[in-house]
């Protein structure tokens, strides 16, 4: 199965996330067929990227929802995961991990 994950950022006080999500393709651990996804309530940080001229900003937030869409073709199964990250305080990262 192939996976693709789309993180959408929802600023504090907004009903819907921004339209410009970060699309991050990833694969499973081949031997175990395991995919590591954050759960609702988990804090996530995604660093800024620059892939072939397409630049994304870094974002941090708390997972508010997870939505899975599956599509099967004759040759493979595809899973698209949409995660909405709610804005959280900048200081929160300092409470979660000591670097």
Short mmCIF file of N, CA, C and O in Angstrom, two decimals:
data_model
loop_
_atom_site.label_atom_id
_atom_site.label_comp_id
_atom_site.label_asym_id
_atom_site.label_seq_id
_atom_site.Cartn_x
_atom_site.Cartn_y
_atom_site.Cartn_z
N UNK A 1 0.85 -1.18 0.00
CA UNK A 1 0.00 0.00 0.00
C UNK A 1 0.90 1.24 0.00
O UNK A 1 1.88 1.30 0.72
N UNK A 2 0.54 2.22 -0.79
CA UNK A 2 1.26 3.49 -0.82
C UNK A 2 0.46 4.50 -0.01
O UNK A 2 -0.76 4.51 -0.03
N UNK A 3 1.21 5.36 0.69
CA UNK A 3 0.59 6.34 1.56
C UNK A 3 1.02 7.75 1.16
O UNK A 3 2.11 7.95 0.67
N UNK A 4 0.15 8.69 1.44
CA UNK A 4 0.44 10.11 1.26
C UNK A 4 -0.27 10.82 2.41
O UNK A 4 -1.40 10.48 2.74
N UNK A 5 0.41 11.77 3.00
CA UNK A 5 -0.19 12.48 4.13
C UNK A 5 -0.22 13.97 3.85
O UNK A 5 0.74 14.52 3.31
N UNK A 6 -1.33 14.59 4.17
CA UNK A 6 -1.51 16.02 3.95
C UNK A 6 -1.81 16.66 5.30
O UNK A 6 -2.82 16.36 5.92
N UNK A 7 -0.88 17.49 5.76
CA UNK A 7 -1.08 18.23 7.01
C UNK A 7 -1.69 19.58 6.66
O UNK A 7 -1.15 20.31 5.85
N UNK A 8 -2.82 19.90 7.29
CA UNK A 8 -3.44 21.20 7.10
C UNK A 8 -3.42 21.94 8.43
O UNK A 8 -3.73 21.37 9.48
N UNK A 9 -3.03 23.19 8.39
CA UNK A 9 -2.85 24.01 9.58
C UNK A 9 -4.09 24.86 9.81
O UNK A 9 -4.57 25.53 8.89
N UNK A 10 -4.61 24.82 11.05
CA UNK A 10 -5.78 25.63 11.38
C UNK A 10 -5.39 26.65 12.46
O UNK A 10 -5.14 26.26 13.61
N UNK A 11 -5.30 27.93 12.09
CA UNK A 11 -4.97 28.97 13.07
C UNK A 11 -6.03 29.04 14.17
O UNK A 11 -7.20 28.72 13.95
N UNK A 12 -5.59 29.47 15.33
CA UNK A 12 -6.47 29.59 16.49
C UNK A 12 -7.67 30.46 16.15
O UNK A 12 -7.54 31.52 15.53
N UNK A 13 -8.86 30.00 16.53
CA UNK A 13 -10.08 30.77 16.32
C UNK A 13 -10.74 30.56 14.97
O UNK A 13 -11.83 31.07 14.74
N UNK A 14 -10.11 29.83 14.07
CA UNK A 14 -10.68 29.59 12.73
C UNK A 14 -11.50 28.29 12.73
O UNK A 14 -11.14 27.33 13.40
N UNK A 15 -12.58 28.27 11.97
CA UNK A 15 -13.42 27.08 11.88
C UNK A 15 -12.83 26.03 10.94
O UNK A 15 -13.01 24.83 11.15
N UNK A 16 -12.12 26.48 9.91
CA UNK A 16 -11.55 25.56 8.91
C UNK A 16 -10.05 25.78 8.78
O UNK A 16 -9.56 26.87 9.00
N UNK A 17 -9.34 24.73 8.38
CA UNK A 17 -7.89 24.89 8.17
C UNK A 17 -7.61 25.71 6.91
O UNK A 17 -8.47 25.88 6.05
N UNK A 18 -6.35 26.19 6.82
CA UNK A 18 -5.92 26.89 5.62
C UNK A 18 -5.92 25.92 4.44
O UNK A 18 -5.77 24.72 4.62
N UNK A 19 -6.07 26.45 3.24
CA UNK A 19 -6.12 25.61 2.04
C UNK A 19 -4.75 25.08 1.63
O UNK A 19 -4.65 24.10 0.91
N UNK A 20 -3.68 25.74 2.07
CA UNK A 20 -2.34 25.36 1.62
C UNK A 20 -1.69 24.34 2.56
O UNK A 20 -0.81 24.65 3.33
N UNK A 21 -2.15 23.10 2.49
CA UNK A 21 -1.58 22.04 3.32
C UNK A 21 -0.22 21.61 2.83
O UNK A 21 0.21 21.93 1.72
N UNK A 22 0.50 20.88 3.67
CA UNK A 22 1.80 20.31 3.32
C UNK A 22 1.60 18.86 2.94
O UNK A 22 1.18 18.06 3.76
N UNK A 23 1.91 18.51 1.72
CA UNK A 23 1.77 17.14 1.25
C UNK A 23 3.09 16.43 1.46
O UNK A 23 4.12 16.86 0.94
N UNK A 24 3.08 15.35 2.23
CA UNK A 24 4.31 14.64 2.58
C UNK A 24 4.14 13.17 2.21
O UNK A 24 3.48 12.42 2.93
N UNK A 25 4.69 12.72 1.08
CA UNK A 25 4.59 11.29 0.76
C UNK A 25 5.53 10.49 1.64
O UNK A 25 6.62 10.94 1.97
N UNK A 26 5.09 9.34 2.06
CA UNK A 26 5.95 8.48 2.87
C UNK A 26 5.55 7.03 2.63
O UNK A 26 4.47 6.74 2.15
N UNK A 27 6.45 6.12 2.96
CA UNK A 27 6.19 4.70 2.78
C UNK A 27 6.13 3.98 4.11
O UNK A 27 6.47 4.54 5.14
N UNK A 28 5.71 2.75 4.08
CA UNK A 28 5.65 1.96 5.30
C UNK A 28 7.01 1.31 5.53
O UNK A 28 7.84 1.23 4.64
N UNK A 29 7.21 0.83 6.74
CA UNK A 29 8.40 0.03 7.02
C UNK A 29 8.15 -1.32 6.36
O UNK A 29 7.24 -2.05 6.74
N UNK A 30 8.90 -1.63 5.32
CA UNK A 30 8.58 -2.74 4.43
C UNK A 30 8.40 -4.08 5.12
O UNK A 30 7.48 -4.83 4.81
N UNK A 31 9.26 -4.41 6.07
CA UNK A 31 9.19 -5.73 6.69
C UNK A 31 7.93 -5.91 7.52
O UNK A 31 7.32 -6.96 7.53
N UNK A 32 7.54 -4.86 8.24
CA UNK A 32 6.41 -4.98 9.16
C UNK A 32 5.14 -4.37 8.60
O UNK A 32 4.09 -4.51 9.19
N UNK A 33 5.22 -3.66 7.47
CA UNK A 33 4.09 -2.95 6.89
C UNK A 33 3.44 -2.02 7.92
O UNK A 33 2.24 -2.02 8.12
N UNK A 34 4.30 -1.24 8.60
CA UNK A 34 3.85 -0.34 9.66
C UNK A 34 4.00 1.10 9.19
O UNK A 34 5.02 1.46 8.61
N UNK A 35 3.00 1.91 9.46
CA UNK A 35 3.06 3.34 9.16
C UNK A 35 2.89 4.07 10.49
O UNK A 35 1.95 3.82 11.23
N UNK A 36 3.81 4.97 10.78
CA UNK A 36 3.74 5.73 12.02
C UNK A 36 3.04 7.06 11.76
O UNK A 36 3.57 7.92 11.06
N UNK A 37 1.85 7.21 12.31
CA UNK A 37 1.07 8.44 12.16
C UNK A 37 0.77 9.02 13.52
O UNK A 37 0.48 8.28 14.46
N UNK A 38 0.81 10.34 13.66
CA UNK A 38 0.41 10.93 14.93
C UNK A 38 -1.09 10.75 15.14
O UNK A 38 -1.87 10.74 14.19
N UNK A 39 -1.47 10.60 16.39
CA UNK A 39 -2.87 10.41 16.76
C UNK A 39 -3.49 11.75 17.14
O UNK A 39 -2.78 12.73 17.39
N UNK A 40 -4.81 11.79 17.23
CA UNK A 40 -5.50 12.99 17.69
C UNK A 40 -4.98 13.32 19.10
O UNK A 40 -4.86 12.44 19.94
N UNK A 41 -4.60 14.59 19.29
CA UNK A 41 -4.05 15.03 20.57
C UNK A 41 -2.54 15.11 20.59
O UNK A 41 -1.96 15.76 21.45
N UNK A 42 -1.86 14.45 19.64
CA UNK A 42 -0.40 14.49 19.57
C UNK A 42 0.06 15.84 19.02
O UNK A 42 -0.62 16.46 18.22
N UNK A 43 1.25 16.26 19.46
CA UNK A 43 1.87 17.47 18.94
C UNK A 43 2.82 17.08 17.81
O UNK A 43 3.55 16.10 17.91
N UNK A 44 2.81 17.87 16.73
CA UNK A 44 3.61 17.57 15.55
C UNK A 44 4.37 18.82 15.13
O UNK A 44 3.82 19.92 15.14
N UNK A 45 5.64 18.62 14.75
CA UNK A 45 6.43 19.69 14.15
C UNK A 45 6.91 19.19 12.80
O UNK A 45 7.46 18.10 12.69
N UNK A 46 6.69 19.97 11.76
CA UNK A 46 7.17 19.65 10.42
C UNK A 46 8.09 20.77 9.99
O UNK A 46 7.67 21.93 9.89
N UNK A 47 9.35 20.44 9.77
CA UNK A 47 10.33 21.44 9.38
C UNK A 47 10.10 21.92 7.96
O UNK A 47 9.51 21.24 7.13
N UNK A 48 10.58 23.12 7.68
CA UNK A 48 10.47 23.70 6.34
C UNK A 48 11.20 22.84 5.33
O UNK A 48 12.21 22.22 5.65
N UNK A 49 10.68 22.77 4.12
CA UNK A 49 11.31 21.97 3.06
C UNK A 49 11.41 22.80 1.79
O UNK A 49 10.72 23.80 1.62
N UNK A 50 12.29 22.36 0.91
CA UNK A 50 12.44 23.00 -0.39
C UNK A 50 12.71 21.90 -1.41
O UNK A 50 13.83 21.47 -1.60
N UNK A 51 11.64 21.38 -2.01
CA UNK A 51 11.75 20.29 -2.98
C UNK A 51 11.51 20.81 -4.38
O UNK A 51 10.42 21.30 -4.68
N UNK A 52 12.50 20.73 -5.20
CA UNK A 52 12.42 21.13 -6.61
C UNK A 52 11.66 22.46 -6.79
O UNK A 52 10.72 22.55 -7.56
N UNK A 53 12.07 23.44 -6.00
CA UNK A 53 11.48 24.76 -6.15
C UNK A 53 10.19 24.98 -5.39
O UNK A 53 9.68 26.10 -5.34
N UNK A 54 9.62 23.94 -4.79
CA UNK A 54 8.39 24.10 -4.02
C UNK A 54 8.76 24.17 -2.55
O UNK A 54 9.23 23.21 -1.96
N UNK A 55 8.58 25.33 -1.94
CA UNK A 55 8.99 25.55 -0.56
C UNK A 55 7.79 25.52 0.36
O UNK A 55 6.74 26.07 0.05
N UNK A 56 7.96 24.84 1.51
CA UNK A 56 6.92 24.84 2.54
C UNK A 56 7.48 25.46 3.81
O UNK A 56 8.68 25.37 4.07
N UNK A 57 6.63 26.09 4.58
CA UNK A 57 7.03 26.66 5.87
C UNK A 57 6.99 25.57 6.93
O UNK A 57 6.27 24.59 6.79
N UNK A 58 7.75 25.77 8.01
CA UNK A 58 7.63 24.84 9.12
C UNK A 58 6.34 25.15 9.87
O UNK A 58 5.90 26.29 9.94
N UNK A 59 5.71 24.10 10.39
CA UNK A 59 4.48 24.27 11.16
C UNK A 59 4.55 23.39 12.39
O UNK A 59 5.22 22.36 12.41
N UNK A 60 3.87 23.82 13.44
CA UNK A 60 3.73 23.03 14.65
C UNK A 60 2.30 23.15 15.12
O UNK A 60 1.72 24.23 15.08
N UNK A 61 1.74 22.05 15.54
CA UNK A 61 0.37 22.09 16.04
C UNK A 61 -0.02 20.79 16.71
O UNK A 61 0.75 19.83 16.76
N UNK A 62 -1.21 20.78 17.21
CA UNK A 62 -1.77 19.60 17.87
C UNK A 62 -2.78 18.96 16.92
O UNK A 62 -3.64 19.65 16.37
N UNK A 63 -2.69 17.66 16.72
CA UNK A 63 -3.56 16.96 15.78
C UNK A 63 -5.01 17.03 16.28
O UNK A 63 -5.32 16.58 17.38
N UNK A 64 -5.88 17.63 15.45
CA UNK A 64 -7.29 17.77 15.79
C UNK A 64 -8.14 16.67 15.16
O UNK A 64 -9.14 16.24 15.73
N UNK A 65 -7.73 16.21 13.95
CA UNK A 65 -8.51 15.16 13.28
C UNK A 65 -7.64 14.41 12.30
O UNK A 65 -6.61 14.92 11.83
N UNK A 66 -8.06 13.17 12.00
CA UNK A 66 -7.40 12.33 11.00
C UNK A 66 -8.50 11.79 10.07
O UNK A 66 -9.51 11.27 10.53
N UNK A 67 -8.28 11.92 8.78
CA UNK A 67 -9.26 11.48 7.79
C UNK A 67 -8.54 10.60 6.77
O UNK A 67 -7.53 11.02 6.19
N UNK A 68 -9.02 9.38 6.56
CA UNK A 68 -8.38 8.42 5.68
C UNK A 68 -9.25 8.18 4.44
O UNK A 68 -10.46 7.95 4.56
N UNK A 69 -8.61 8.23 3.26
CA UNK A 69 -9.30 7.90 2.00
C UNK A 69 -8.50 6.79 1.33
O UNK A 69 -7.28 6.90 1.17
N UNK A 70 -9.18 5.74 0.92
CA UNK A 70 -8.52 4.60 0.28
C UNK A 70 -8.99 4.47 -1.16
O UNK A 70 -10.17 4.67 -1.45
N UNK A 71 -8.07 4.12 -2.04
CA UNK A 71 -8.39 3.88 -3.43
C UNK A 71 -7.60 2.66 -3.90
O UNK A 71 -6.39 2.59 -3.69
N UNK A 72 -8.29 1.74 -4.53
CA UNK A 72 -7.62 0.54 -5.03
C UNK A 72 -7.68 0.51 -6.54
O UNK A 72 -8.71 0.82 -7.14
N UNK A 73 -6.55 0.16 -7.16
CA UNK A 73 -6.50 -0.03 -8.60
C UNK A 73 -6.16 -1.50 -8.85
O UNK A 73 -6.03 -2.28 -7.91
N UNK A 74 -5.98 -1.85 -10.10
CA UNK A 74 -5.64 -3.24 -10.42
C UNK A 74 -4.26 -3.62 -9.91
O UNK A 74 -3.98 -4.79 -9.66
N UNK A 75 -3.38 -2.64 -9.73
CA UNK A 75 -2.00 -2.95 -9.37
C UNK A 75 -1.60 -2.57 -7.94
O UNK A 75 -0.62 -3.08 -7.43
N UNK A 76 -2.33 -1.64 -7.30
CA UNK A 76 -1.92 -1.21 -5.95
C UNK A 76 -3.09 -0.59 -5.19
O UNK A 76 -4.11 -0.24 -5.76
N UNK A 77 -2.86 -0.45 -3.89
CA UNK A 77 -3.81 0.24 -3.02
C UNK A 77 -3.14 1.52 -2.53
O UNK A 77 -1.98 1.51 -2.16
N UNK A 78 -3.89 2.60 -2.52
CA UNK A 78 -3.38 3.91 -2.16
C UNK A 78 -4.18 4.44 -0.99
O UNK A 78 -5.40 4.33 -0.96
N UNK A 79 -3.50 5.02 0.00
CA UNK A 79 -4.17 5.62 1.16
C UNK A 79 -3.72 7.07 1.30
O UNK A 79 -2.53 7.34 1.41
N UNK A 80 -4.67 7.97 1.28
CA UNK A 80 -4.39 9.39 1.50
C UNK A 80 -4.91 9.75 2.89
O UNK A 80 -6.07 9.51 3.20
N UNK A 81 -4.02 10.29 3.72
CA UNK A 81 -4.37 10.66 5.09
C UNK A 81 -4.32 12.17 5.22
O UNK A 81 -3.35 12.79 4.83
N UNK A 82 -5.40 12.76 5.73
CA UNK A 82 -5.45 14.19 5.97
C UNK A 82 -5.45 14.43 7.47
O UNK A 82 -6.31 13.91 8.18
N UNK A 83 -4.46 15.19 7.95
CA UNK A 83 -4.37 15.52 9.37
C UNK A 83 -4.51 17.03 9.53
O UNK A 83 -3.80 17.79 8.86
N UNK A 84 -5.41 17.45 10.40
CA UNK A 84 -5.57 18.87 10.69
C UNK A 84 -4.82 19.17 11.98
O UNK A 84 -5.02 18.50 13.00
N UNK A 85 -3.90 20.16 11.90
CA UNK A 85 -3.13 20.58 13.07
C UNK A 85 -3.65 21.92 13.55
O UNK A 85 -3.65 22.90 12.80
N UNK A 86 -4.10 21.96 14.80
CA UNK A 86 -4.53 23.22 15.40
C UNK A 86 -3.32 23.98 15.92
O UNK A 86 -2.38 23.38 16.47
N UNK A 87 -3.35 25.29 15.74
CA UNK A 87 -2.27 26.14 16.24
C UNK A 87 -2.15 25.98 17.75
O UNK A 87 -3.15 25.87 18.46
N UNK A 88 -0.91 25.93 18.23
CA UNK A 88 -0.67 25.90 19.67
C UNK A 88 0.39 26.94 20.01
O UNK A 88 1.07 27.47 19.14
N UNK A 89 0.52 27.21 21.29
CA UNK A 89 1.46 28.23 21.74
C UNK A 89 2.89 27.83 21.41
O UNK A 89 3.25 26.66 21.50
N UNK A 90 3.71 28.80 21.05
CA UNK A 90 5.12 28.55 20.75
C UNK A 90 5.84 27.93 21.93
O UNK A 90 6.71 27.10 21.77
N UNK A 91 5.47 28.33 23.15
CA UNK A 91 6.14 27.83 24.34
C UNK A 91 5.88 26.35 24.56
O UNK A 91 6.59 25.69 25.30
N UNK A 92 4.83 25.82 23.92
CA UNK A 92 4.45 24.43 24.15
C UNK A 92 5.60 23.47 23.79
O UNK A 92 5.81 22.47 24.46
N UNK A 93 6.35 23.75 22.75
CA UNK A 93 7.44 22.86 22.34
C UNK A 93 8.49 22.76 23.44
O UNK A 93 9.08 21.70 23.64
N UNK A 94 8.73 23.84 24.16
CA UNK A 94 9.70 23.81 25.25
C UNK A 94 9.21 22.93 26.41
O UNK A 94 10.02 22.33 27.12
N UNK A 95 7.90 22.81 26.58
CA UNK A 95 7.35 21.95 27.63
C UNK A 95 7.40 20.48 27.23
O UNK A 95 7.40 19.61 28.10
N UNK A 96 7.42 20.19 25.94
CA UNK A 96 7.31 18.82 25.47
C UNK A 96 8.65 18.10 25.38
O UNK A 96 8.72 16.90 25.56
N UNK A 97 9.70 18.84 25.06
CA UNK A 97 11.00 18.19 24.84
C UNK A 97 12.13 19.12 25.28
O UNK A 97 12.04 20.33 25.11
N UNK A 98 13.15 18.54 25.87
CA UNK A 98 14.32 19.33 26.26
C UNK A 98 15.42 19.04 25.25
O UNK A 98 15.84 17.90 25.08
N UNK A 99 15.85 20.06 24.54
CA UNK A 99 16.88 19.88 23.51
C UNK A 99 18.20 20.41 23.98
O UNK A 99 18.31 21.26 24.76
#
